[in-house]
Short mmCIF file of C-alpha atoms and ligand atoms in Angstrom, two decimals:
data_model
loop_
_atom_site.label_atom_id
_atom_site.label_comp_id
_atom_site.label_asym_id
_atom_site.label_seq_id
_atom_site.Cartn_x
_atom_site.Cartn_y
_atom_site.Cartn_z
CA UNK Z 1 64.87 -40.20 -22.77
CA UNK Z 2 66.30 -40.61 -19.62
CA UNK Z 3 64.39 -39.01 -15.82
CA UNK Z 4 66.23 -36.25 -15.77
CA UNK Z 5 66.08 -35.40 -19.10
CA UNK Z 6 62.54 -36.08 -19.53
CA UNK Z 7 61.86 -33.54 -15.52
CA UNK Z 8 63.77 -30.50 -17.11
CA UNK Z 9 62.94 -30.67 -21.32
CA UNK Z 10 60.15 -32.95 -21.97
CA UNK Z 11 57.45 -32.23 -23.87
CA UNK Z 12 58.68 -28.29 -24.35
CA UNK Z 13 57.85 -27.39 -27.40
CA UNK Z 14 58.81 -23.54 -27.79
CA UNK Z 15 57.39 -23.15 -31.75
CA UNK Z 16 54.00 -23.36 -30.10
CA UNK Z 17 54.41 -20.56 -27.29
CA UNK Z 18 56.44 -17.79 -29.46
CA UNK Z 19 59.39 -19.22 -28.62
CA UNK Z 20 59.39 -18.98 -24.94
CA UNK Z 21 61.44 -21.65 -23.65
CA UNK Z 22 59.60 -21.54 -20.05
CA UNK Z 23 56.46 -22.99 -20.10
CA UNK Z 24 54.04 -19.46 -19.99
CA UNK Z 25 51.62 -19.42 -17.59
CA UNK Z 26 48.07 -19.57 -19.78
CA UNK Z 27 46.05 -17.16 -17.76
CA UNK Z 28 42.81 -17.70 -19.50
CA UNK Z 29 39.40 -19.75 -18.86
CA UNK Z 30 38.27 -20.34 -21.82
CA UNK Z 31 39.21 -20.84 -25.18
CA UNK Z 32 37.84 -19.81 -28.49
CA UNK Z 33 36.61 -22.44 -31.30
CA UNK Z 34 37.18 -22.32 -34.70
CA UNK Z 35 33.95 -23.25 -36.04
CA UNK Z 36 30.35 -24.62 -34.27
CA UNK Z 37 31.53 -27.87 -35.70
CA UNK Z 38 34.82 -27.64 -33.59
CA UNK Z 39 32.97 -26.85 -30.80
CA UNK Z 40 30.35 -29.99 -31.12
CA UNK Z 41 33.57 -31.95 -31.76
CA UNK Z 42 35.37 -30.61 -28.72
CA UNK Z 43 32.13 -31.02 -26.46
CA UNK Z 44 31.63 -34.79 -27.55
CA UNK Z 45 34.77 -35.56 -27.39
CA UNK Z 46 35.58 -36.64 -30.24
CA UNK Z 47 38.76 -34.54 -31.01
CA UNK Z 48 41.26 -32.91 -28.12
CA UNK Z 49 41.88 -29.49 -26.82
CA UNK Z 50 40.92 -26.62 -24.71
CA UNK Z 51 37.28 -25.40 -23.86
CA UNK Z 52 37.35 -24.24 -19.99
CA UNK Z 53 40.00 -24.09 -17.72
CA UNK Z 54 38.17 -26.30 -14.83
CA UNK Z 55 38.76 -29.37 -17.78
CA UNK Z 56 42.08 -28.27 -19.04
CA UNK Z 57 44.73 -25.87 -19.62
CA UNK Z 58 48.26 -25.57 -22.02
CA UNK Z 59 50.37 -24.84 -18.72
CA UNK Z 60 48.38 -28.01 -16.79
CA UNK Z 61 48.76 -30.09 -19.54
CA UNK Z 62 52.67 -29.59 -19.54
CA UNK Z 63 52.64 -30.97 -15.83
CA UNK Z 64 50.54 -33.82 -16.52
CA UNK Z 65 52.34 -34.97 -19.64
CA UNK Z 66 55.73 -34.36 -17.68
CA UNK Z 67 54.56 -36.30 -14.38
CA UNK Z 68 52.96 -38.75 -16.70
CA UNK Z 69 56.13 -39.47 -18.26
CA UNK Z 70 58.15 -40.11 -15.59
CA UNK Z 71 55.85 -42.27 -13.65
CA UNK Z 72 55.95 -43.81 -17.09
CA UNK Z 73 52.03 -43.72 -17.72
CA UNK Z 74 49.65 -43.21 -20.57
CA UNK Z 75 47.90 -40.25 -19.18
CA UNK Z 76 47.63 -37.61 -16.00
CA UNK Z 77 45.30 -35.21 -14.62
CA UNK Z 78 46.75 -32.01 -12.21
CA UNK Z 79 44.29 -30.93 -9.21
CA UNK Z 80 44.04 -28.51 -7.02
CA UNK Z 81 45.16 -30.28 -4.06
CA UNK Z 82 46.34 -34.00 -3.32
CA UNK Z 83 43.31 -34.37 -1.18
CA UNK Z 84 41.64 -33.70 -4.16
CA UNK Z 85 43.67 -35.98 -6.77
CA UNK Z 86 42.79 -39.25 -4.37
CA UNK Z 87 39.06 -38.13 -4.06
CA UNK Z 88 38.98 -38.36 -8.32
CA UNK Z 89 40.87 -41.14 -8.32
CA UNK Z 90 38.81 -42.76 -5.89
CA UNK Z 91 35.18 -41.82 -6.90
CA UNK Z 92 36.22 -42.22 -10.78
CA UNK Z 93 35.41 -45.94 -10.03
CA UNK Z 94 34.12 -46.27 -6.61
CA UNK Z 95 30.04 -45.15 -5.16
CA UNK Z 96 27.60 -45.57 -2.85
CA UNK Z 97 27.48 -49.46 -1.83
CA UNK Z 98 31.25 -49.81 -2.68
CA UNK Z 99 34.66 -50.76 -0.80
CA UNK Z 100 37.97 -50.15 -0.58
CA UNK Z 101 40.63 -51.78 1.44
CA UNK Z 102 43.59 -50.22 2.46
CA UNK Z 103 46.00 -49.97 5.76
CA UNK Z 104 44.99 -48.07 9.10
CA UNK Z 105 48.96 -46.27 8.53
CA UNK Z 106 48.27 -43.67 6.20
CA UNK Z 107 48.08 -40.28 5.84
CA UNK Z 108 46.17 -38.57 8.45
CA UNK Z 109 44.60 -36.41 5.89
CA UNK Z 110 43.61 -39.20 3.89
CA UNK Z 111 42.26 -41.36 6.51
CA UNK Z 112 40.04 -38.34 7.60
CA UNK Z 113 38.57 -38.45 4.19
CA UNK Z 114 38.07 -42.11 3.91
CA UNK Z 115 36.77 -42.68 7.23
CA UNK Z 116 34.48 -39.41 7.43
CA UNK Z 117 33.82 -38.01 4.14
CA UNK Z 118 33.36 -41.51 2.12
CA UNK Z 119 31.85 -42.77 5.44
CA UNK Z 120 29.34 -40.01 4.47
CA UNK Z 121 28.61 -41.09 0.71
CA UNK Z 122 28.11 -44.59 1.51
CA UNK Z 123 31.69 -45.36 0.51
CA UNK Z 124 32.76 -48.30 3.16
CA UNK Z 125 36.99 -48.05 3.71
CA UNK Z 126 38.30 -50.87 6.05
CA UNK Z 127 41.58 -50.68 7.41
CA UNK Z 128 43.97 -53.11 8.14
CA UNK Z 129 46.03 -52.72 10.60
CA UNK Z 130 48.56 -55.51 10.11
CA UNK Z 131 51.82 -55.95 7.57
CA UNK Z 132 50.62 -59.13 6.73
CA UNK Z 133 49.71 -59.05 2.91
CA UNK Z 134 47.11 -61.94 3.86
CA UNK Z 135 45.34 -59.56 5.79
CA UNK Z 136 44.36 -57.42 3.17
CA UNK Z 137 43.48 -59.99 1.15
CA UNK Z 138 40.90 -61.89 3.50
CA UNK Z 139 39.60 -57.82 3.53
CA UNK Z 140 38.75 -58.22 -0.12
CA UNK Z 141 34.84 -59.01 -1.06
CA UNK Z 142 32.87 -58.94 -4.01
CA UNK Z 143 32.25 -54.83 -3.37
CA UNK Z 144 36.14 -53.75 -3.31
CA UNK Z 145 36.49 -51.62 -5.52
CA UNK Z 146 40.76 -51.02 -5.19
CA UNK Z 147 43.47 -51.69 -2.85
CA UNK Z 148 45.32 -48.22 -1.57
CA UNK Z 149 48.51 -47.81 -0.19
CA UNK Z 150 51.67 -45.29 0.31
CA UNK Z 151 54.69 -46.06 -1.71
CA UNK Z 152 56.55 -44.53 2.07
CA UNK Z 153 53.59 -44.54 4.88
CA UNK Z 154 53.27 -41.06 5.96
CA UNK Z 155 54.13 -40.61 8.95
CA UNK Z 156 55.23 -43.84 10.21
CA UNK Z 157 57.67 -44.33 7.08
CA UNK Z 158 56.52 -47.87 6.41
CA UNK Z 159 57.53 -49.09 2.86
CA UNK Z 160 54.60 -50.69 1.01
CA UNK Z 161 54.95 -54.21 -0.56
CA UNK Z 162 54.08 -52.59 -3.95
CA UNK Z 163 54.93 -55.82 -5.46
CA UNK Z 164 52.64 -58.37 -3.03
CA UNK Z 165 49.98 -55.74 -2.78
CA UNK Z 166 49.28 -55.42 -6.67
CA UNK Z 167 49.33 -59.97 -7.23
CA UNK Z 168 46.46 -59.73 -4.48
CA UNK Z 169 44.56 -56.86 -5.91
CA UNK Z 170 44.74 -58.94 -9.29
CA UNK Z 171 44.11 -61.92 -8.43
CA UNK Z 172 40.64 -60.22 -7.81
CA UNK Z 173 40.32 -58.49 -10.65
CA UNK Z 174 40.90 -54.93 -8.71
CA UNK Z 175 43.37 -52.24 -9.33
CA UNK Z 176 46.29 -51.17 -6.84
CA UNK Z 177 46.33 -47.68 -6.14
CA UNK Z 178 49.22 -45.77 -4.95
CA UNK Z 179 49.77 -42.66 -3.43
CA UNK Z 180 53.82 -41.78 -4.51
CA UNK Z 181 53.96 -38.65 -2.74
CA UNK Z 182 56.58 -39.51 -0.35
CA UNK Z 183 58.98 -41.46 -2.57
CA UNK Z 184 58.44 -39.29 -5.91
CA UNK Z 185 58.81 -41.00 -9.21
CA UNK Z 186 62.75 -40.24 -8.98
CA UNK Z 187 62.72 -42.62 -5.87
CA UNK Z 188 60.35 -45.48 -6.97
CA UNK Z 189 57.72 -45.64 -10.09
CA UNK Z 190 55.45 -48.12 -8.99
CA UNK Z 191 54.06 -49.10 -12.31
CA UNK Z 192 57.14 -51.18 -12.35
CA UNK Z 193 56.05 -52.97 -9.79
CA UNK Z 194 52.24 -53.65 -11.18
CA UNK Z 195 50.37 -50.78 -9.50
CA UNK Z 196 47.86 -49.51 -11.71
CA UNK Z 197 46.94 -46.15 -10.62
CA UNK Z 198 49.72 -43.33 -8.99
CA UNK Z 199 48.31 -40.38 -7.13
CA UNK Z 200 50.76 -37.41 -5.59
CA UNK Z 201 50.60 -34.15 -3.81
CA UNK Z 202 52.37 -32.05 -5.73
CA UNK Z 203 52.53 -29.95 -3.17
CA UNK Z 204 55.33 -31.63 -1.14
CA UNK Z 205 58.78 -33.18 -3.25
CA UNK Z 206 57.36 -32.63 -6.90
CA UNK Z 207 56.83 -29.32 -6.83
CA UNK Z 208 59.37 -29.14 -3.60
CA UNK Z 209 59.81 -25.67 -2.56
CA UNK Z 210 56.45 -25.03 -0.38
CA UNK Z 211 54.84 -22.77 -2.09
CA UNK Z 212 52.23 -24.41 -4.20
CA UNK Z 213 49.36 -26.77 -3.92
CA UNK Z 214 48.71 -29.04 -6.12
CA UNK Z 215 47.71 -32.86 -6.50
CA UNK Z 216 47.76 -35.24 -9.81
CA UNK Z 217 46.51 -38.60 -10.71
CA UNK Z 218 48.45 -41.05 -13.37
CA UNK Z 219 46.99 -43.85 -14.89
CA UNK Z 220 49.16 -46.88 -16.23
CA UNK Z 221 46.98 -47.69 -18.83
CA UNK Z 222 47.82 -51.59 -17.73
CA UNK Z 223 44.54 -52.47 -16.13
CA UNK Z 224 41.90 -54.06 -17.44
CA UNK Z 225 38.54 -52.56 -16.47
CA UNK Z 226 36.32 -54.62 -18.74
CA UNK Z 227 37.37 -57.92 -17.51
CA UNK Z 228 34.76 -57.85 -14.82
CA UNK Z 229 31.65 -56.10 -14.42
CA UNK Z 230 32.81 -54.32 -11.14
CA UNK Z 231 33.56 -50.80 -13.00
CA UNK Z 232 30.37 -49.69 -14.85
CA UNK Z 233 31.58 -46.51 -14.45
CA UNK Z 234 33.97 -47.36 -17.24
CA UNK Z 235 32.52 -49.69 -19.29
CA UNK Z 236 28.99 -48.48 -20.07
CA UNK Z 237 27.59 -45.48 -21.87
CA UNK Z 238 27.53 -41.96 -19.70
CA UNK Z 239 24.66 -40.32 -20.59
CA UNK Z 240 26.28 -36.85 -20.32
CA UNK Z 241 28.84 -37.83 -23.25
CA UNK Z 242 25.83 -38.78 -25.19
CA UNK Z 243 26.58 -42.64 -24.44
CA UNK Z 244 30.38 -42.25 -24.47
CA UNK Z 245 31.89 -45.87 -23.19
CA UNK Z 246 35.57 -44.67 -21.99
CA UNK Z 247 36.96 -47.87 -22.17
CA UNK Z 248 36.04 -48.09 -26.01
CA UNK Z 249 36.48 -44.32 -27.16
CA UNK Z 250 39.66 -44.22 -25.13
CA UNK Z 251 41.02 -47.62 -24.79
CA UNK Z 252 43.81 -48.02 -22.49
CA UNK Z 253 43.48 -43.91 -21.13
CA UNK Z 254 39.80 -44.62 -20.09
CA UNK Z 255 40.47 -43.78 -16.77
CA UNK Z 256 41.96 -40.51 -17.05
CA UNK Z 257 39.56 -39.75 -19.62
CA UNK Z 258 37.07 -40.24 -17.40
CA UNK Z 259 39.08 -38.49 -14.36
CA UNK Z 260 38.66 -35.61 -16.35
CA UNK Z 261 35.88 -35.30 -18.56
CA UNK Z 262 33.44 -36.51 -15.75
CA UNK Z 263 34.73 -35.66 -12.31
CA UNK Z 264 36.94 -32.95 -12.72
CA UNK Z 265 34.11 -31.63 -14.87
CA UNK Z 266 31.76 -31.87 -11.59
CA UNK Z 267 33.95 -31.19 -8.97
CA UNK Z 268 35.53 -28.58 -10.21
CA UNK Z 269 38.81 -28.84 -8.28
CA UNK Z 270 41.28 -27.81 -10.89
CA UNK Z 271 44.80 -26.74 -10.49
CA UNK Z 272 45.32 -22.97 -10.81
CA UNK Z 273 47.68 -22.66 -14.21
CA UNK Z 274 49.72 -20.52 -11.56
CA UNK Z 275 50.50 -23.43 -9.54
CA UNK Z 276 51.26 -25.78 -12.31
CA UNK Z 277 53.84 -23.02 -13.38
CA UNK Z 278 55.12 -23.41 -9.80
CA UNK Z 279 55.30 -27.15 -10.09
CA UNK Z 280 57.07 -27.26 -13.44
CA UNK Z 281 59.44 -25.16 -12.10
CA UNK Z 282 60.27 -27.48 -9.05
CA UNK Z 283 59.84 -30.73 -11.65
CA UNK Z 284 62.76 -29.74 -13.13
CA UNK Z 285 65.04 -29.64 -10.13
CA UNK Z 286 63.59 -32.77 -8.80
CA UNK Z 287 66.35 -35.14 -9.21
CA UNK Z 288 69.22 -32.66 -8.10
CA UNK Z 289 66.92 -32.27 -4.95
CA UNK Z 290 65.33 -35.69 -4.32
CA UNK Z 291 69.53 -36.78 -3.93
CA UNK Z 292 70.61 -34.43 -1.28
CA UNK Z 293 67.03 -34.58 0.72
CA UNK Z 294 67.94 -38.77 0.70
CA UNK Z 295 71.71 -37.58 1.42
CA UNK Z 296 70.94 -35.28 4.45
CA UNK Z 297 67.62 -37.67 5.57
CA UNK Z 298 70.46 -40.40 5.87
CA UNK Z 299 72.97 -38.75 7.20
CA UNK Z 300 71.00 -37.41 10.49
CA UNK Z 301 69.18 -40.71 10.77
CA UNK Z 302 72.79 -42.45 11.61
CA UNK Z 303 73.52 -39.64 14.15
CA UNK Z 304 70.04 -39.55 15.91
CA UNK Z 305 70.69 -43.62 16.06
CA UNK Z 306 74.12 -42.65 18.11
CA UNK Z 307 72.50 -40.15 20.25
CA UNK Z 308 71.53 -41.77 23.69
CA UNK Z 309 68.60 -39.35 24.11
CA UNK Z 310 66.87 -40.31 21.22
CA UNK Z 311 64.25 -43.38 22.24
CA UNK Z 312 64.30 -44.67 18.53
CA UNK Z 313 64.47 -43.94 15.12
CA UNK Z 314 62.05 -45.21 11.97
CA UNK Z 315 64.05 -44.44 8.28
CA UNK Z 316 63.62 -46.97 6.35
CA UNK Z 317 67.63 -46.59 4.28
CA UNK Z 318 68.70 -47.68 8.41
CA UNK Z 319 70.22 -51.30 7.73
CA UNK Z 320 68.86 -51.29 11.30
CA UNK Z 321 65.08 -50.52 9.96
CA UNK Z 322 62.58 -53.18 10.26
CA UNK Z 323 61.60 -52.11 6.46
CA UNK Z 324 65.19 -52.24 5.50
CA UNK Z 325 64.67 -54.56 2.39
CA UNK Z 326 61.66 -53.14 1.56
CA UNK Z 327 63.57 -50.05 1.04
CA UNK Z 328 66.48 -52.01 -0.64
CA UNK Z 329 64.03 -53.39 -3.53
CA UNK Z 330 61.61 -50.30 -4.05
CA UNK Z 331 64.05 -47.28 -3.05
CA UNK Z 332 67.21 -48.04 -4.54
CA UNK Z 333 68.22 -44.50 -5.00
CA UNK Z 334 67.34 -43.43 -1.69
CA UNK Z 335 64.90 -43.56 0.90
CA UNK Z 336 63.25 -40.00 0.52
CA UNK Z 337 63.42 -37.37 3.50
CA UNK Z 338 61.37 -37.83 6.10
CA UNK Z 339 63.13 -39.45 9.55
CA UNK Z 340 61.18 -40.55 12.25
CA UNK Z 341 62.40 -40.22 15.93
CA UNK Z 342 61.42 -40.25 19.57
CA UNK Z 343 62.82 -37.83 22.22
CA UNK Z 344 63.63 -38.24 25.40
CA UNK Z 345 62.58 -35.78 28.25
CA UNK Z 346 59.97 -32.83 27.05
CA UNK Z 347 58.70 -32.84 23.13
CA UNK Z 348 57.23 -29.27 23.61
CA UNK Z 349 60.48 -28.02 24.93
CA UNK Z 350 62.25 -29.71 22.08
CA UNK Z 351 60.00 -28.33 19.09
CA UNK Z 352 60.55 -25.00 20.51
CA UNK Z 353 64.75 -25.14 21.11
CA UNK Z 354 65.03 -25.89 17.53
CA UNK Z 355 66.00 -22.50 15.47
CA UNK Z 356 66.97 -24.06 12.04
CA UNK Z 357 64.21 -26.88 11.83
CA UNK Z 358 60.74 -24.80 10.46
CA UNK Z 359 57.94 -25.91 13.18
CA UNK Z 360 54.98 -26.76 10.44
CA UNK Z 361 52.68 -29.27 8.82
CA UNK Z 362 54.77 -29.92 5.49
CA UNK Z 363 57.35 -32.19 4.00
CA UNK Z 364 59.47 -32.38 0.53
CA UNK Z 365 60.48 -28.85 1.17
CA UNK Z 366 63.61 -27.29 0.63
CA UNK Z 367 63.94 -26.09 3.97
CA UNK Z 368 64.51 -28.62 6.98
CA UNK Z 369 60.51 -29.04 8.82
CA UNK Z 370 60.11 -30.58 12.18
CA UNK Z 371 56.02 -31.94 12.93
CA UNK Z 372 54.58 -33.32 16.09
CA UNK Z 373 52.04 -35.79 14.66
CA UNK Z 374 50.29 -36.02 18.15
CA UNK Z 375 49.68 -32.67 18.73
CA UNK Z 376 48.77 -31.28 14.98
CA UNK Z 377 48.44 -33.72 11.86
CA UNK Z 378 46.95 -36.36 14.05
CA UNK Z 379 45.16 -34.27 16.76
CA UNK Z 380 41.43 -35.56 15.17
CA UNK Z 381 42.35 -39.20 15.95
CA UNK Z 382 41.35 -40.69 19.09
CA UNK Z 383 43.73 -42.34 21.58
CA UNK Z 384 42.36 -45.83 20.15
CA UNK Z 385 43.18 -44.60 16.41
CA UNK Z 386 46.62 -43.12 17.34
CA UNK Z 387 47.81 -46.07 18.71
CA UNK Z 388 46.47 -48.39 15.27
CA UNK Z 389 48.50 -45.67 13.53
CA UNK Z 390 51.51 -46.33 15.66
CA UNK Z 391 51.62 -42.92 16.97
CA UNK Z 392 52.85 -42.21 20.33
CA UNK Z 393 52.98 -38.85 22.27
CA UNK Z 394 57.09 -38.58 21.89
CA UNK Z 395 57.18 -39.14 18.21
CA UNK Z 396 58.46 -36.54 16.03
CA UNK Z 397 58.56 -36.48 12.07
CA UNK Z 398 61.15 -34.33 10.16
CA UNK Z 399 61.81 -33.64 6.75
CA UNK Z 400 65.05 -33.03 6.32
CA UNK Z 401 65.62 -30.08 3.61
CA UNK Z 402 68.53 -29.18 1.92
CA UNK Z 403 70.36 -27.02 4.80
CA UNK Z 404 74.38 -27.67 5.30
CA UNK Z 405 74.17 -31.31 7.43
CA UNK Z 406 76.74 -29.81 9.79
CA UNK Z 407 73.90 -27.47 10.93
CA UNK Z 408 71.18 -29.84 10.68
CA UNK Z 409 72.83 -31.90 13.23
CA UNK Z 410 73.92 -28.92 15.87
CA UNK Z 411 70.34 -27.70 15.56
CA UNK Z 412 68.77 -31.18 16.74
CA UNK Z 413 72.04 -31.82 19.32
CA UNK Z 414 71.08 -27.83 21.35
CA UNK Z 415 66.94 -28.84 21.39
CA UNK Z 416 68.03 -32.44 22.79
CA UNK Z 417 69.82 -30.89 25.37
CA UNK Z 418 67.31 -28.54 26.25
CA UNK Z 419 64.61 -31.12 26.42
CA UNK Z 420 66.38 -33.58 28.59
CA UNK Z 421 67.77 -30.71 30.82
C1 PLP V 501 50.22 -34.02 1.99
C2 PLP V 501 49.81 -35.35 1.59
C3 PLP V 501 48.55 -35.57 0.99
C4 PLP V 501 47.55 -34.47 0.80
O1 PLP V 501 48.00 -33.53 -0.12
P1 PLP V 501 47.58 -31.99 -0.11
O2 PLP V 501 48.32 -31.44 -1.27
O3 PLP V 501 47.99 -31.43 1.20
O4 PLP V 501 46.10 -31.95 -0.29
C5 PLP V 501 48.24 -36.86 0.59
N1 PLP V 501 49.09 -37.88 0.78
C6 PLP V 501 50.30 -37.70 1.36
C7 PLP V 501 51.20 -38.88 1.53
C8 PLP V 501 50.70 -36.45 1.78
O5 PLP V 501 51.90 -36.28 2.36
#
């Protein structure tokens, strides 16, 4: 089946929830067995289904199958959080001793937790700061674990060479790892492109109407973990599945397997059944959406590029853009919502003219959101870091929701004028 198709039907299967033909939200923990026996099996194992919540639920699973789908992977795993998907993702093959190379452009959030928290655990992240794809690989030693990257870099809107990025990681005998958020599956799937591992929040486009956290990890089920010995973690017995090897018992879904039974068993940073509920809800608008946010985002990028007191402006669907044919190969439907742009005269004044744009930390919602990277997502970087994440004091990030684009436009033109006046 088609995207759209597969966002708003797939996987429903009504005969199993009396008939309801939206996905019930399974407010329940546990789960009873049929028999001791079913319970050994479950425990070990060696058949599926429900035990505990904090492992799995019937209103999670939906999600995952769903997202899985149309990332077009074998397996996914919802979280609470897409802080919390990349930490699974990350730790399901990565410890104490290990490294991961990725670029110094990401996701304030994300860099906090690579650079403090994995700083912390002995996990060493390096950062390149460079678009050269030789860089990254000269970054590369016999520790690295994965290559990361952002399908769009949030919040400098760079456009990863999914493509370049995935031959390197390879040709080492690492996975790539992705973070989608920004470009959602309906804008790019970068499995197509060789990445091996997708991670989202689920809280921004996928779910899409800000009102629910969320995170999720897909696997591929392309890569190859036992041809090396750099992912034990994988391919030898854990101890607490009485001497389980994933990448035998579960073949190509070892590493969701393992995202799940192991860490999400640990860490205990589920998604609420709630939430998913939320998300499915949003999943099946996301198409219909994802159009008008590229629609509008493209729209007010060509008038902010005619305005005179706008310094610059980064969207990558700008034939002017440096990432222009980036875009062109991996965002052929559009090139998501978020538009960069510096102001002239007084940012303060401008953030607080605006009456339509929402002055908050968010993005992928339905309603237009205006962010001052410098002076909230960013504020924990110091001047050295903000400036190796291209991020200067006049820089403002929008998302652009799905408002009327005749309003969208007066609303910036009135701050402008007030800021420059
Ligand atoms: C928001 C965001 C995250 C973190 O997700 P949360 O759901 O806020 O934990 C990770 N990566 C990107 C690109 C994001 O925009």
């Amino acid at each position: 089946m088609k995207f759209e198709t597969i966002a708003t039907q797939g996987f429903l299967e009504p005969q199993n929830n009396n008939h309801a033909i939206s996905m019930p939200i399974y407010a329940t923990t546990a789960y009873s067995f049929d028999s001791v026996q079913h319970a050994i099996d479950l425990f070990d194992l060696k058949v599926g289904g429900d035990i505990y919540t904090r492992l799995s639920n019937p209103s999670n699973d939906l999600v995952e199958k769903r997202i899985a789908e149309l990332e077009g992977g074998v397996g996914a795993l919802v979280t609470s959080s897409g802080q919390s998907a990349i930490l699974i993702a990350m730790l399901n093959i990565a410890g104490a001793g290990d490294e991961i190379v990725t670029s110094s452009k990401i996701y304030g959030g994300t860099y906090n937790l690579f650079s403090k928290t994995f700083k912390q655990i002995g996990i060493n992240v390096k950062f390149i700061n460079s678009d050269n794809l030789e860089d990254y690989e000269k970054a590369i030693t016999d520790k690295t674990k994965c290559l990361y990257t952002e399908t769009i870099g949030n919040p400098k809107l760079k456009v990863a060479d999914i493509e370049g990025l995935a031959k390197i990681a390879h040709s080492h005998g690492i996975p790539l790892i992705v973070d989608n958020t920004v470009a959602t599956p309906y804008l790019c799937r970068p499995f197509d492109f060789g990445a091996d591992i997708v991670v989202h929040s689920t809280t921004k486009y996928l779910s899409g109407h800000g009102n629910a956290m969320g995170g999720v990890v897909v696997d591929s089920g392309k890569f190859d973990w036992n041809q090396n010995s750099k992912f034990p973690m994988l391919t030898t017995p854990d101890e607490s599945y009485h001497g389980t090897i994933y990448t035998e018992a579960f073949k190509e879904a070892a590493f969701i397997v393992k995202a799940r039974a192991h860490l999400l068993r640990d860490l205990g940073c589920c998604q609420s059944p709630f939430n998913s509920y939320m998300t499915l809800l949003g999943l099946e608008t996301l198409h219909v959406r994802m159009d008008r946010h590229c629609e509008n985002a493209l729209e007010l990028a060509q008038y902010l590029e005619s305005m005179k007191d706008i310094n610059y402006v980064i969207y990558p669907g700008l034939k002017s853009s440096a990432d222009y044919e980036l875009a062109q190969k991996y965002l052929k439907k559009g090139a998501s919502s978020l538009v960069g742009f510096g102001v002239k005269g007084n940012g303060t004044k401008f953030i607080e003219a605006l009456k339509l744009f929402i002055h908050a930390t968010n993005l992928g919602d339905v309603r237009s959101i205006i962010t001052y990277p410098a002076g909230t997502t960013h504020r924990q970087l110091s001047d050295d870091q903000l400036e190796k994440a291209g991020i200067t004091k006049d820089f403002m990030r929008a998302s652009i929701g799905l408002e009327n684009i005749e309003d969208i436009k007066e609303d910036i033109t009135n701050a402008v004028k007030i800021a420059c006046s």
